[in-house]
C-alpha positions as CSV (number, residue, x, y, z in Angstrom):
1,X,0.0,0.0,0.0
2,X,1.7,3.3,-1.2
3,X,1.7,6.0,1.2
4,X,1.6,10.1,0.6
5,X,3.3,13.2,1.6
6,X,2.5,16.3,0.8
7,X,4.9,19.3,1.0
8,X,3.1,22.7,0.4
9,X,4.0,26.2,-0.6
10,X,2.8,28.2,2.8
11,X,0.9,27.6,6.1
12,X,-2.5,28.6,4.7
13,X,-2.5,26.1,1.7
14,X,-1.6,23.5,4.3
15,X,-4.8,24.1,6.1
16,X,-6.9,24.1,3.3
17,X,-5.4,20.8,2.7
18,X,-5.8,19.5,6.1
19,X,-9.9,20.5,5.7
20,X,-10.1,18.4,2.1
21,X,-9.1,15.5,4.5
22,X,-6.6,14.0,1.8
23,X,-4.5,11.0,2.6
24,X,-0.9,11.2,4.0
25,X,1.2,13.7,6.2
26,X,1.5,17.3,5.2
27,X,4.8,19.8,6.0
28,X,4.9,23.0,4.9
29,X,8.1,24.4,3.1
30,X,8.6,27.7,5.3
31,X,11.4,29.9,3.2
32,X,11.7,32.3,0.8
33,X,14.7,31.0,-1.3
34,X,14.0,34.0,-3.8
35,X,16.0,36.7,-1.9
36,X,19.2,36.5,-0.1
37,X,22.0,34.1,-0.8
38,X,21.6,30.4,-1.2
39,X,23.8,27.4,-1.5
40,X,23.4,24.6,-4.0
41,X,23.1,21.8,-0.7
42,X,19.6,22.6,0.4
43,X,19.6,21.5,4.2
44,X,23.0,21.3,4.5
45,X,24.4,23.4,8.1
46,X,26.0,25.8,5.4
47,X,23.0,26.5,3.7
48,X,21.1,27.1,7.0
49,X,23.4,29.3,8.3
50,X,23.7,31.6,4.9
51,X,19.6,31.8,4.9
52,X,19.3,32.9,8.6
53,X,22.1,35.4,8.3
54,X,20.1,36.6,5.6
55,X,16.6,36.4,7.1
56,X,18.3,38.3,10.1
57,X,19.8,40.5,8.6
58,X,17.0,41.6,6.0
59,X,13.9,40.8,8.0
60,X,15.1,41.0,11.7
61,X,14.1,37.0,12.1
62,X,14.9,36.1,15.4
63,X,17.1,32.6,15.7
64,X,14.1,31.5,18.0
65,X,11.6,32.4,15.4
66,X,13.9,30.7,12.3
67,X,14.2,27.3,14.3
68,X,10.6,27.4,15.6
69,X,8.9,28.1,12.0
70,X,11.6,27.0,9.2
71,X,13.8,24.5,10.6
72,X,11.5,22.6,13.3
73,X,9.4,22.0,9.5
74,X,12.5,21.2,7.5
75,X,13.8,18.4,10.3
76,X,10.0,17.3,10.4
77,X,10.4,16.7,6.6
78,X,13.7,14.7,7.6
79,X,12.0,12.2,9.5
80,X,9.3,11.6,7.2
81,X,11.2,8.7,5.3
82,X,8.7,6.3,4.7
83,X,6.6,7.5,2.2
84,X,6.7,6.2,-1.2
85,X,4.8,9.1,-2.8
86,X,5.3,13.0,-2.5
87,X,3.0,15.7,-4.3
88,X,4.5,19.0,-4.2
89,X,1.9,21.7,-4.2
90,X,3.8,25.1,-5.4
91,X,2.3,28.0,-7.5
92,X,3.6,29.8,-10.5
93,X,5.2,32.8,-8.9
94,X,9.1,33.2,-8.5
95,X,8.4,32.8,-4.8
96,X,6.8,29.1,-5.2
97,X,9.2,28.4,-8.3
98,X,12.3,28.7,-6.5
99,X,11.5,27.0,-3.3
100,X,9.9,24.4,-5.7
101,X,13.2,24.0,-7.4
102,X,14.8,24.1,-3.7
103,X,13.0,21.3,-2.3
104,X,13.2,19.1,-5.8
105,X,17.0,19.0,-5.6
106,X,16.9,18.3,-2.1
107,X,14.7,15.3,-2.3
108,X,17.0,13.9,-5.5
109,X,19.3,13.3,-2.8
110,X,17.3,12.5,-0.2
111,X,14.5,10.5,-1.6
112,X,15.5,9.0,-4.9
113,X,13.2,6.5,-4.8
114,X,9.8,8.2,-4.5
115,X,7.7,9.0,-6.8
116,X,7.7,12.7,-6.8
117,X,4.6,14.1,-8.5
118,X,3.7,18.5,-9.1
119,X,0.3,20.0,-8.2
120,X,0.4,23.5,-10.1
121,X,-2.2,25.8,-11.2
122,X,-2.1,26.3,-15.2
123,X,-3.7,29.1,-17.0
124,X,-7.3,28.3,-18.6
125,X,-6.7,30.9,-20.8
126,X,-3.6,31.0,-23.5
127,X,-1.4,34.0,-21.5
128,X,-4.0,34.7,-18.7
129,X,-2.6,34.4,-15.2
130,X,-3.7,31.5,-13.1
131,X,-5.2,31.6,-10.1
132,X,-2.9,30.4,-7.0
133,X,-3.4,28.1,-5.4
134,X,-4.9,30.1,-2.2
135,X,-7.6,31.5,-4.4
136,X,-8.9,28.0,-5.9
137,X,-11.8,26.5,-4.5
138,X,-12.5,23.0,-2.7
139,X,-13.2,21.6,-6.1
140,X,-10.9,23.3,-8.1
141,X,-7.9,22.0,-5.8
142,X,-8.9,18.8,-5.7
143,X,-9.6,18.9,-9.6
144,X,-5.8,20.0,-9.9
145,X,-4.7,17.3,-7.1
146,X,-6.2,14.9,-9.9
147,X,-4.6,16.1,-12.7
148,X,-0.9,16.2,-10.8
149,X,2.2,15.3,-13.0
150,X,4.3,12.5,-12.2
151,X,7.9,13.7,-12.4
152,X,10.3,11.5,-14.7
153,X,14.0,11.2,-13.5
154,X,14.5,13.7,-16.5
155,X,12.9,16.6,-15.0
156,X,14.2,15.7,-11.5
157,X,17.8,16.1,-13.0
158,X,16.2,19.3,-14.7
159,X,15.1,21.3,-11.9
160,X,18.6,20.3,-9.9
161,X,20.4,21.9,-12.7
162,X,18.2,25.2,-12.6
163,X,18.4,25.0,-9.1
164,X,22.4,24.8,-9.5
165,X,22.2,27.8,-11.7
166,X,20.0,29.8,-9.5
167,X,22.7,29.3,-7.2
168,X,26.0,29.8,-9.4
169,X,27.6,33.5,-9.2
170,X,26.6,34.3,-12.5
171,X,23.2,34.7,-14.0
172,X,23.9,34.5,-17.5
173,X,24.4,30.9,-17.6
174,X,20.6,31.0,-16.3
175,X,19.8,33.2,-18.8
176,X,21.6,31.1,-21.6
177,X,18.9,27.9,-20.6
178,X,16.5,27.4,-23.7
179,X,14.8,23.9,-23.0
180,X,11.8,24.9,-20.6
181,X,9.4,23.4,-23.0
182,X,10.8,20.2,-22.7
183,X,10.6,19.2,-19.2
184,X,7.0,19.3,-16.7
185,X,7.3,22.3,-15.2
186,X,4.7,25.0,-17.5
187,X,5.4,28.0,-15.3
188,X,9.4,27.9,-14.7
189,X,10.3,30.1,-17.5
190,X,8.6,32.9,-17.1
191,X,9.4,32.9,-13.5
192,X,13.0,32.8,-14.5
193,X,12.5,35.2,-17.2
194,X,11.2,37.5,-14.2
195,X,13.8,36.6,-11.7
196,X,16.7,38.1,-14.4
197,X,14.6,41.1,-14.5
198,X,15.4,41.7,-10.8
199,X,19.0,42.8,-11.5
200,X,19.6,46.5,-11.8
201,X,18.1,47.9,-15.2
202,X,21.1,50.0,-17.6
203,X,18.2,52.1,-18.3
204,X,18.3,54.0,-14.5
205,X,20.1,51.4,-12.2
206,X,16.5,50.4,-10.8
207,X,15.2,46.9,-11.3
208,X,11.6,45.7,-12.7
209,X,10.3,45.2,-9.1
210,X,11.4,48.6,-7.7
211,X,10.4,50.4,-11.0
212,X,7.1,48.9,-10.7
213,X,6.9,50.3,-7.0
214,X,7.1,53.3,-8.9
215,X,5.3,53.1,-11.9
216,X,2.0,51.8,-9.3
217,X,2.7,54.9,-7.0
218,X,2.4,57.6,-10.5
219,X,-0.1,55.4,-12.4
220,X,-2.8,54.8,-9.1
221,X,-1.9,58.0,-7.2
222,X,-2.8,56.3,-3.5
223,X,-3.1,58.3,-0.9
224,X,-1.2,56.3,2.1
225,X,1.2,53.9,1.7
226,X,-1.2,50.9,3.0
227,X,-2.6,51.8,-0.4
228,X,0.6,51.7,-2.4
229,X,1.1,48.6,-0.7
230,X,-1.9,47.2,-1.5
231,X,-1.7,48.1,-5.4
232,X,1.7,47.0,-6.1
233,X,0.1,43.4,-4.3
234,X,-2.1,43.1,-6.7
235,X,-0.2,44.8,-9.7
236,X,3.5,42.4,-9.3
237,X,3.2,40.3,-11.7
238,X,4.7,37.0,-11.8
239,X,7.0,37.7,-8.6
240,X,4.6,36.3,-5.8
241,X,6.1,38.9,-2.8
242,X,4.5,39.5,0.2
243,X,4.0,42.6,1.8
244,X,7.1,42.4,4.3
245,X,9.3,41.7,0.6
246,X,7.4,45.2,-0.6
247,X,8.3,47.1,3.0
248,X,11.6,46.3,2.4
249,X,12.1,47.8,-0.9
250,X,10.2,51.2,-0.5
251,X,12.7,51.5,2.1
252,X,15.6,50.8,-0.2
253,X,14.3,53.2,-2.7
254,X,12.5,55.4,-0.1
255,X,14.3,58.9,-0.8
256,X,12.6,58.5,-4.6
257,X,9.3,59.7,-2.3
258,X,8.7,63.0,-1.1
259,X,5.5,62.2,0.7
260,X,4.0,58.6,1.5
261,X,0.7,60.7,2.8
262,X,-0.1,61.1,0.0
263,X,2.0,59.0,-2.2
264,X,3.9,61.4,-4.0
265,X,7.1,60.5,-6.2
266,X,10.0,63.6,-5.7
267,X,11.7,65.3,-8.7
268,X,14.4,62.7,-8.2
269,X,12.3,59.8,-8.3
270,X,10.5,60.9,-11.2
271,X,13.5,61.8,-13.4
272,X,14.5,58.5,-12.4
273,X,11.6,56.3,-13.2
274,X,11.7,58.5,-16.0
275,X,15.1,57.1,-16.9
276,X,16.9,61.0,-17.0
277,X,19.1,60.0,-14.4
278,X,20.4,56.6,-13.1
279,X,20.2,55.7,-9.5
280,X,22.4,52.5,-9.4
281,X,25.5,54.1,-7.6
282,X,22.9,55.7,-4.5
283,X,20.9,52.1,-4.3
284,X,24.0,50.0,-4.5
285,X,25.1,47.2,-2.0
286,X,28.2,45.3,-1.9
287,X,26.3,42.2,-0.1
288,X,23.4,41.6,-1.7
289,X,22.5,38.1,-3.3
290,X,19.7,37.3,-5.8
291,X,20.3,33.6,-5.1
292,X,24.2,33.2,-5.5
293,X,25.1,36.4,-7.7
294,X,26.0,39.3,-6.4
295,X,22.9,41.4,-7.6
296,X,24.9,45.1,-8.2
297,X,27.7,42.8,-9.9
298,X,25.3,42.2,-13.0
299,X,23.4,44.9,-14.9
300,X,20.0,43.8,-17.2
301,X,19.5,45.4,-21.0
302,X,15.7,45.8,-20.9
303,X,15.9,46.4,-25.1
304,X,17.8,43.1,-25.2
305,X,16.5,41.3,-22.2
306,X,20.1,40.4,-21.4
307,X,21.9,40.4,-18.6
308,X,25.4,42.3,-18.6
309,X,28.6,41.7,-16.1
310,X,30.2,44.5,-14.8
């Protein structure tokens, strides 16, 4: 008799799953490998260490908190040995694409002889945006559950070697991957095509996420930043951030404001966003990772959608 484990993208997914009273044990992958630095051996003390110091550092995560929600989940993960079956249940975003990738690679070493099978939204639509995962109903997920892809040894391998890329120091070796088409994951291109995007633009030293800050703030005019905030949730795109993620870069690219009350670009942020001036030498940090490149190292060409090393 086969036996399951499922292994979600976030706490609220694994409750909804608990309430469709599906077979097997559920753990829920608690990280966001999509910021910060990572390291190719997922679990390893290395890696663990590099994504607190990160998490700290960033997000003022307590050590208390990171054991208690991350690695108490990860080490319950460890002992789960038994099961012959695992469904990953991970959405489209960068967000869910990355710790999807993450978790893969991990259980290539780990569990090589499961059967590892994908539960991911696809768009009904040709180039409409799914609906996550949070936002499906009973019947919808358990439609989905249903239609889950069984992952060949091929596209194990696959998603090791992006997941090796991710974490290489140079993004252009991600950029140079063609082959998306030909392996069972429909929504990790475009997520990678989006996660090159978040290197610093030629055009004014800003990336896609932080000029789209700024594009929301001109376009919507909100009049507090719970507003801005709110927009920019709903306007990201592919990127799947959460609100702490946004937080953290209006206060990167905070003196572009000159009033969040209400939301009010200044003459330097608009001459920026306008692409006058460039803002890469004031925004600029020595120690800043976008998985294992050094994110002020590389420069992106939006007219060629290439990436540049400095």
């Amino acid at each position: 008799m086969s036996t399951q484990l499922h292994i979600t993208n976030g706490d609220f997914l694994t409750q909804r799953l608990k309430s469709l009273d599906l077979k097997g044990d559920i753990i829920t992958w608690r990280e966001m490998l999509c910021e910060g630095k990572t390291l190719t051996a997922v679990g390893s003390e290395s890696f663990w260490k590099a994504r607190f110091e990160f998490l700290n550092k960033a997000y003022k995560i307590s050590k208390t908190s990171f054991i208690e929600q991350t690695l108490k989940e990860y080490r319950s993960l460890c002992s789960h040995k038994q099961q012959d079956q695992i469904i990953l249940w991970f959405d489209y975003d960068l967000f869910c694409q990355i710790n999807m990738l993450a978790v893969i690679s991990w259980l290539k070493t780990h569990r090589r002889h499961a059967e590892i099978s994908l539960v991911s939204p696809v768009s009904v639509k040709e180039g409409e945006t799914p609906k996550s995962l949070s936002e499906m109903e009973d019947h919808e997920l358990l439609s989905i559950y249903g239609l889950r892809k069984t992952l060949t040894q091929d596209d194990i391998e696959y998603a090791d070697y992006i997941w090796q890329l991710y974490c290489s120091n140079n993004p252009i070796r991600l950029e140079n991957v063609g082959d998306f088409q030909n392996y069972q994951f429909d929504n990790l291109a475009n997520a990678i095509a989006a996660h090159l995007k978040r290197f610093p633009s030629i055009r004014n030293g800003l990336n896609e996420v932080e000029n789209q800050v700024l594009r929301v703030a001109l376009e919507h005019h909100p009049d507090s930043k719970k507003e801005l905030l709110s927009l920019i949730l709903k306007n990201q795109g592919l990127y799947g951030f959460g609100d702490t993620q946004y937080e953290r870069v209006l206060t990167k690219i905070k003196p572009l404001f000159s009033s969040f009350s209400p939301v009010v670009l200044s003459p330097d942020g608009l001459g920026i966003f306008k692409g006058k001036t460039n803002y890469y030498s004031a925004i600029k940090e020595n120690d800043e990772y976008l998985g294992g490149a050094l994110k002020y190292n590389f420069l992106y060409n939006s007219s060629t959608d290439r990436i540049l090393k400095l």
